[in-house]
Amino acid sequence: MRECDVLVVGAGGAGLVAALNAHKAGAKVKIITKEYPTRSQTSMAQGGMNAALGNAGEDSVEAHIANTLKAAAGLGDEEMVTYMCQEAPKAVEWLNSIGVCFSRTEESKIAQRRLGGASAARACYAKDYTGLKILHTLYDRVLACEIEVLNERYLLNYITNVDEKGKKYIGGATFLNIRTGEVEVHESASVIVATGGYSRIYHKHSTNSSASTGDGIAAAIRAGARLSDMEFIQFHPTALKNSSILISESARGAGGHLLNSKGERFTNELAPRDEVARAIDAEIKKGEEIFLDIRHLGEHFIDEELPQERKLAKLYEGVDPVHELIPIKPAAHYTMGGIEVDNTSQTVIKGLFACGECANHKVHGANRLGGNSLLEIVVFGAQAGESAAEYSKDFHMPIDASLQRRRDENFIRGVKYFTNQIDFYQKREFIGNIFYNNVGIAREDMGLKAVLGAIRQIQKELPFMGPKDKSKHYNTNLVEFIEFGNMVELSEIVLVCAISRNESRGAHYRSDIPQANDIAYKAHTIVWKEDGVLCADFME
Amino acid sequence: MKIEIKRYTTEPEERSALITYEIDEKAQTLLEALNYIKTKLDPSLSFSSGCRSSVCGSCAVLVNGKETLACSHKIKEGDVIEPLKNMPILRDLVVDSQVAYEFNKKAKAWQSSHAKTQTLTIEDEKRNEVQSDCILCSSCFSACPVYSVNGSFLGPFALTRVWRYVSDARESEEQSKIENIQTNGIWDCTLCNECTIACPQGISSKGDIEKLRSKSAMHGFMDPNFAQSFGGGFSGGFGFDGSPAF
């Protein structure tokens, strides 16, 4: 039986904004997450949220649009980018109205700082806890609105049915209840996917939470949705060398320098992330070690504006940035590609919507600007919530979840009988390493094809892996194995897209073809599955 | 290096034991050590983690009896690791945090309505800057001794959250927010300060509870314990520190 109008999968910033807006539009909303809402990736966003408020010097919406399109390197959708940048001041105003504790200026306005690729100080921030404070305030709002939240349920698949014209429509989703070990079916008129990105393919070379495993995206292509621009993966220039823990761009925005082993600066620290990451990568390949230097900013400034950075550098690298250089390397940070959506955030499956990092609204194109992802989750989270509520008002189709339930119950039962002759944790680490070295900042045809071969081999070996822990209750070994399966599925897609794009554009840099080729490739990579076979094409 | 971990499972029957593990010297943080055990020694070990950088609040556990984020603790020989207290254990180091989070709902820890004002001074901002750093790791909830006598106590983080909103210039209904925390709330705290010591974010819930007490007094509420000890005869005649105000 249909339990709700709008089922939101994922409870990070995008999911919570979507839920609040669907609720406001009158829909019965349910949120389901594999963790708890406040534990999501959004909590880690530090730098800020872009909006042309002009609180710290002159700025304009036009400049915000122009900067975003420039960084997107020909793959930004002008209509979507314009919409996002125009909505930005309203989005910040809304967050302020629900109580987000932004930092303030002497004139009592919301403080703004400059991030890479921006022509003005445009990122509204809350010390270096911008994402944390936004996320928690959204969660408090969800409680105030009495929206139902179900925790610790892991998405397995979407439920789809077919109408009389042969068109697929959504009917809910299936989950593994992590606590009970049972498969649960949640029927709904519409589903909003807000499950985050897939940077954890790079494993220890990613700044992301261990939960960013692309579950919602992998389930989307299995259900018949299309994905786009999956080869575009942003490497953040400054992650701590050993742990890949992020050091915020605001450290460079405030005047931090990048130095090599000789103590020389070698790049413009405030260029877009893809350029800075490439410059660092080139130095590392010359044998240099790279450091971030913020000593000249002074102890007072560092404690006031970058307190997390100081704490993390001390803990993980044993250096105090007030007195010492911070060893860094670029690490996988954000996945621009995702579930293909239209200008109402809907996918090709009727009633299936997506927002946040898992979706591709084509606002980041080939490279995302710092400060645009927190903006995206609020603007398009709201759009997805409103669209889904609107769609579900006129939804009167029957939902049959029995087939999907049976399949997923069989899978959960069967996966425990996988033979365990190969350790999937070793393979997970292995994929992270070969992806970082061959599908990372600089790529070339031969390396990409070798990795594709390795991934296809691992796909064949999956039945020889599986969870060692056979217990039913709170089996995180099982959850991690299913996450691994999703990442293997997406790895193949990233590779097929990267191999097809014979040019360099934004974050996709091919050292064997270092130029862009607008005639052939100023287009989005689209992938889908037909009878289980992966298909790829380019589309303007 | 050896560390000990308290294991707990319900399958096939309920069991609990302290198990010793030999850890790779390369593991620096406790979280790295737990991941090492899970991926190399025993995949059945259950624990929660996320960001690795002390902001997601997933990985709080007890280390030698003290609440600690696994990602921010450097392991030492002989460390004893246990799950947090005051919440049901689901498996090994994983507790049912929902039990703790429910108190945010009971405390109505949110802003009453959408605010119209866009301007806040730096002074306004500083008033709840630290309180809004809370990561909901439940360390304070685990450290609080009041739960052994009152399981309905709203608890440290939920009350800090109430202070975070009532101290905000954008909150328009202070009175009802304050009224809601009188029962099983601010007066049940013993001001023992365990929550402050446990907090990885430098928040003092005890301090916030004291501030809420003085705000309550300004709104005409008083400590029911004092009212009772005086036979309830001095209605409204007390200062916030409990001393008669006549």
mmCIF file with all atom_site columns, C-alpha atoms in Angstrom, chain A residues 318-416:
data_model
loop_
_atom_site.group_PDB
_atom_site.id
_atom_site.type_symbol
_atom_site.label_atom_id
_atom_site.label_alt_id
_atom_site.label_comp_id
_atom_site.label_asym_id
_atom_site.label_entity_id
_atom_site.label_seq_id
_atom_site.pdbx_PDB_ins_code
_atom_site.Cartn_x
_atom_site.Cartn_y
_atom_site.Cartn_z
_atom_site.occupancy
_atom_site.B_iso_or_equiv
_atom_site.pdbx_formal_charge
_atom_site.auth_seq_id
_atom_site.auth_comp_id
_atom_site.auth_asym_id
_atom_site.auth_atom_id
_atom_site.pdbx_PDB_model_num
ATOM 1  C CA . GLY A 1 318 ? 51.655 16.153  13.296  1.00 0.00 ? 318 GLY A CA 1
ATOM 2  C CA . VAL A 1 319 ? 52.267 19.707  12.110  1.00 0.00 ? 319 VAL A CA 1
ATOM 3  C CA . ASP A 1 320 ? 51.003 22.993  13.522  1.00 0.00 ? 320 ASP A CA 1
ATOM 4  C CA . PRO A 1 321 ? 50.101 25.242  10.551  1.00 0.00 ? 321 PRO A CA 1
ATOM 5  C CA . VAL A 1 322 ? 50.789 28.336  12.635  1.00 0.00 ? 322 VAL A CA 1
ATOM 6  C CA . HIS A 1 323 ? 54.496 27.448  12.646  1.00 0.00 ? 323 HIS A CA 1
ATOM 7  C CA . GLU A 1 324 ? 54.942 24.706  10.027  1.00 0.00 ? 324 GLU A CA 1
ATOM 8  C CA . LEU A 1 325 ? 54.185 23.793  6.411   1.00 0.00 ? 325 LEU A CA 1
ATOM 9  C CA . ILE A 1 326 ? 51.258 21.430  5.788   1.00 0.00 ? 326 ILE A CA 1
ATOM 10 C CA . PRO A 1 327 ? 52.082 18.445  3.500   1.00 0.00 ? 327 PRO A CA 1
ATOM 11 C CA . ILE A 1 328 ? 49.298 18.050  0.927   1.00 0.00 ? 328 ILE A CA 1
ATOM 12 C CA . LYS A 1 329 ? 48.223 16.195  -2.212  1.00 0.00 ? 329 LYS A CA 1
ATOM 13 C CA . PRO A 1 330 ? 45.109 16.448  -4.426  1.00 0.00 ? 330 PRO A CA 1
ATOM 14 C CA . ALA A 1 331 ? 42.333 13.950  -3.605  1.00 0.00 ? 331 ALA A CA 1
ATOM 15 C CA . ALA A 1 332 ? 38.986 12.971  -5.154  1.00 0.00 ? 332 ALA A CA 1
ATOM 16 C CA . HIS A 1 333 ? 36.470 15.387  -3.733  1.00 0.00 ? 333 HIS A CA 1
ATOM 17 C CA . TYR A 1 334 ? 33.330 15.822  -5.779  1.00 0.00 ? 334 TYR A CA 1
ATOM 18 C CA . THR A 1 335 ? 31.650 13.956  -8.615  1.00 0.00 ? 335 THR A CA 1
ATOM 19 C CA . MET A 1 336 ? 30.130 16.302  -11.196 1.00 0.00 ? 336 MET A CA 1
ATOM 20 C CA . GLY A 1 337 ? 28.371 13.492  -13.065 1.00 0.00 ? 337 GLY A CA 1
ATOM 21 C CA . GLY A 1 338 ? 25.245 11.776  -11.875 1.00 0.00 ? 338 GLY A CA 1
ATOM 22 C CA . ILE A 1 339 ? 21.638 10.966  -12.591 1.00 0.00 ? 339 ILE A CA 1
ATOM 23 C CA . GLU A 1 340 ? 20.396 12.807  -15.689 1.00 0.00 ? 340 GLU A CA 1
ATOM 24 C CA . VAL A 1 341 ? 17.485 15.135  -14.799 1.00 0.00 ? 341 VAL A CA 1
ATOM 25 C CA . ASP A 1 342 ? 15.341 17.670  -16.662 1.00 0.00 ? 342 ASP A CA 1
ATOM 26 C CA . ASN A 1 343 ? 14.602 21.255  -15.611 1.00 0.00 ? 343 ASN A CA 1
ATOM 27 C CA . THR A 1 344 ? 12.122 20.010  -12.983 1.00 0.00 ? 344 THR A CA 1
ATOM 28 C CA . SER A 1 345 ? 14.709 17.590  -11.476 1.00 0.00 ? 345 SER A CA 1
ATOM 29 C CA . GLN A 1 346 ? 12.847 14.574  -12.921 1.00 0.00 ? 346 GLN A CA 1
ATOM 30 C CA . THR A 1 347 ? 14.558 11.573  -14.537 1.00 0.00 ? 347 THR A CA 1
ATOM 31 C CA . VAL A 1 348 ? 13.318 9.585   -17.552 1.00 0.00 ? 348 VAL A CA 1
ATOM 32 C CA . ILE A 1 349 ? 11.437 7.359   -15.085 1.00 0.00 ? 349 ILE A CA 1
ATOM 33 C CA . LYS A 1 350 ? 8.192  9.150   -14.227 1.00 0.00 ? 350 LYS A CA 1
ATOM 34 C CA . GLY A 1 351 ? 8.077  10.168  -10.589 1.00 0.00 ? 351 GLY A CA 1
ATOM 35 C CA . LEU A 1 352 ? 11.779 9.533   -9.979  1.00 0.00 ? 352 LEU A CA 1
ATOM 36 C CA . PHE A 1 353 ? 13.521 12.800  -9.096  1.00 0.00 ? 353 PHE A CA 1
ATOM 37 C CA . ALA A 1 354 ? 17.111 13.511  -8.077  1.00 0.00 ? 354 ALA A CA 1
ATOM 38 C CA . CYS A 1 355 ? 18.994 16.388  -6.451  1.00 0.00 ? 355 CYS A CA 1
ATOM 39 C CA . GLY A 1 356 ? 22.340 17.113  -4.852  1.00 0.00 ? 356 GLY A CA 1
ATOM 40 C CA . GLU A 1 357 ? 25.637 15.472  -5.768  1.00 0.00 ? 357 GLU A CA 1
ATOM 41 C CA . CYS A 1 358 ? 23.956 12.291  -7.070  1.00 0.00 ? 358 CYS A CA 1
ATOM 42 C CA . ALA A 1 359 ? 22.116 14.302  -9.733  1.00 0.00 ? 359 ALA A CA 1
ATOM 43 C CA . ASN A 1 360 ? 23.518 16.100  -12.761 1.00 0.00 ? 360 ASN A CA 1
ATOM 44 C CA . HIS A 1 361 ? 21.715 19.413  -13.174 1.00 0.00 ? 361 HIS A CA 1
ATOM 45 C CA . LYS A 1 362 ? 24.569 20.476  -15.473 1.00 0.00 ? 362 LYS A CA 1
ATOM 46 C CA . VAL A 1 363 ? 25.412 23.495  -13.353 1.00 0.00 ? 363 VAL A CA 1
ATOM 47 C CA . HIS A 1 364 ? 28.982 22.346  -12.674 1.00 0.00 ? 364 HIS A CA 1
ATOM 48 C CA . GLY A 1 365 ? 29.737 20.970  -16.133 1.00 0.00 ? 365 GLY A CA 1
ATOM 49 C CA . ALA A 1 366 ? 33.320 19.760  -16.376 1.00 0.00 ? 366 ALA A CA 1
ATOM 50 C CA . ASN A 1 367 ? 34.452 21.427  -13.146 1.00 0.00 ? 367 ASN A CA 1
ATOM 51 C CA . ARG A 1 368 ? 32.616 22.712  -10.083 1.00 0.00 ? 368 ARG A CA 1
ATOM 52 C CA . LEU A 1 369 ? 33.401 26.000  -8.376  1.00 0.00 ? 369 LEU A CA 1
ATOM 53 C CA . GLY A 1 370 ? 33.917 25.999  -4.627  1.00 0.00 ? 370 GLY A CA 1
ATOM 54 C CA . GLY A 1 371 ? 30.758 27.277  -2.903  1.00 0.00 ? 371 GLY A CA 1
ATOM 55 C CA . ASN A 1 372 ? 28.397 26.086  -5.652  1.00 0.00 ? 372 ASN A CA 1
ATOM 56 C CA . SER A 1 373 ? 27.586 22.684  -4.162  1.00 0.00 ? 373 SER A CA 1
ATOM 57 C CA . LEU A 1 374 ? 25.976 23.960  -0.951  1.00 0.00 ? 374 LEU A CA 1
ATOM 58 C CA . LEU A 1 375 ? 24.084 26.352  -3.215  1.00 0.00 ? 375 LEU A CA 1
ATOM 59 C CA . GLU A 1 376 ? 23.018 23.547  -5.535  1.00 0.00 ? 376 GLU A CA 1
ATOM 60 C CA . ILE A 1 377 ? 21.583 21.396  -2.751  1.00 0.00 ? 377 ILE A CA 1
ATOM 61 C CA . VAL A 1 378 ? 19.362 24.232  -1.537  1.00 0.00 ? 378 VAL A CA 1
ATOM 62 C CA . VAL A 1 379 ? 18.171 25.486  -4.960  1.00 0.00 ? 379 VAL A CA 1
ATOM 63 C CA . PHE A 1 380 ? 17.618 22.122  -6.637  1.00 0.00 ? 380 PHE A CA 1
ATOM 64 C CA . GLY A 1 381 ? 16.620 20.367  -3.413  1.00 0.00 ? 381 GLY A CA 1
ATOM 65 C CA . ALA A 1 382 ? 13.725 22.842  -3.274  1.00 0.00 ? 382 ALA A CA 1
ATOM 66 C CA . GLN A 1 383 ? 12.922 22.284  -6.926  1.00 0.00 ? 383 GLN A CA 1
ATOM 67 C CA . ALA A 1 384 ? 12.930 18.480  -6.585  1.00 0.00 ? 384 ALA A CA 1
ATOM 68 C CA . GLY A 1 385 ? 10.726 18.685  -3.473  1.00 0.00 ? 385 GLY A CA 1
ATOM 69 C CA . GLU A 1 386 ? 8.174  20.936  -5.169  1.00 0.00 ? 386 GLU A CA 1
ATOM 70 C CA . SER A 1 387 ? 8.184  18.926  -8.410  1.00 0.00 ? 387 SER A CA 1
ATOM 71 C CA . ALA A 1 388 ? 7.708  15.605  -6.612  1.00 0.00 ? 388 ALA A CA 1
ATOM 72 C CA . ALA A 1 389 ? 4.855  16.986  -4.497  1.00 0.00 ? 389 ALA A CA 1
ATOM 73 C CA . GLU A 1 390 ? 3.170  18.334  -7.632  1.00 0.00 ? 390 GLU A CA 1
ATOM 74 C CA . TYR A 1 391 ? 3.624  15.043  -9.496  1.00 0.00 ? 391 TYR A CA 1
ATOM 75 C CA . SER A 1 392 ? 2.245  12.933  -6.667  1.00 0.00 ? 392 SER A CA 1
ATOM 76 C CA . LYS A 1 393 ? -0.974 14.999  -6.487  1.00 0.00 ? 393 LYS A CA 1
ATOM 77 C CA . ASP A 1 394 ? -2.124 13.504  -9.784  1.00 0.00 ? 394 ASP A CA 1
ATOM 78 C CA . PHE A 1 395 ? -0.693 10.037  -9.251  1.00 0.00 ? 395 PHE A CA 1
ATOM 79 C CA . HIS A 1 396 ? -3.321 7.309   -9.169  1.00 0.00 ? 396 HIS A CA 1
ATOM 80 C CA . MET A 1 397 ? -1.512 4.373   -10.752 1.00 0.00 ? 397 MET A CA 1
ATOM 81 C CA . PRO A 1 398 ? -1.338 0.926   -9.144  1.00 0.00 ? 398 PRO A CA 1
ATOM 82 C CA . ILE A 1 399 ? 1.961  -0.056  -7.475  1.00 0.00 ? 399 ILE A CA 1
ATOM 83 C CA . ASP A 1 400 ? 3.148  -3.653  -7.586  1.00 0.00 ? 400 ASP A CA 1
ATOM 84 C CA . ALA A 1 401 ? 6.304  -4.184  -5.534  1.00 0.00 ? 401 ALA A CA 1
ATOM 85 C CA . SER A 1 402 ? 6.142  -7.982  -5.334  1.00 0.00 ? 402 SER A CA 1
ATOM 86 C CA . LEU A 1 403 ? 8.722  -8.738  -8.035  1.00 0.00 ? 403 LEU A CA 1
ATOM 87 C CA . GLN A 1 404 ? 11.306 -6.311  -6.664  1.00 0.00 ? 404 GLN A CA 1
ATOM 88 C CA . ARG A 1 405 ? 10.727 -7.545  -3.127  1.00 0.00 ? 405 ARG A CA 1
ATOM 89 C CA . ARG A 1 406 ? 11.268 -11.149 -4.175  1.00 0.00 ? 406 ARG A CA 1
ATOM 90 C CA . ARG A 1 407 ? 14.433 -10.324 -6.115  1.00 0.00 ? 407 ARG A CA 1
ATOM 91 C CA . ASP A 1 408 ? 15.970 -8.339  -3.263  1.00 0.00 ? 408 ASP A CA 1
ATOM 92 C CA . GLU A 1 409 ? 15.027 -10.891 -0.609  1.00 0.00 ? 409 GLU A CA 1
ATOM 93 C CA . ASN A 1 410 ? 16.647 -13.582 -2.738  1.00 0.00 ? 410 ASN A CA 1
ATOM 94 C CA . PHE A 1 411 ? 19.728 -11.415 -3.155  1.00 0.00 ? 411 PHE A CA 1
ATOM 95 C CA . ILE A 1 412 ? 20.131 -10.731 0.573   1.00 0.00 ? 412 ILE A CA 1
ATOM 96 C CA . ARG A 1 413 ? 19.659 -14.411 1.314   1.00 0.00 ? 413 ARG A CA 1
ATOM 97 C CA . GLY A 1 414 ? 21.948 -15.518 -1.526  1.00 0.00 ? 414 GLY A CA 1
ATOM 98 C CA . VAL A 1 415 ? 24.804 -13.066 -1.029  1.00 0.00 ? 415 VAL A CA 1
ATOM 99 C CA . LYS A 1 416 ? 25.672 -14.722 2.267   1.00 0.00 ? 416 LYS A CA 1
#
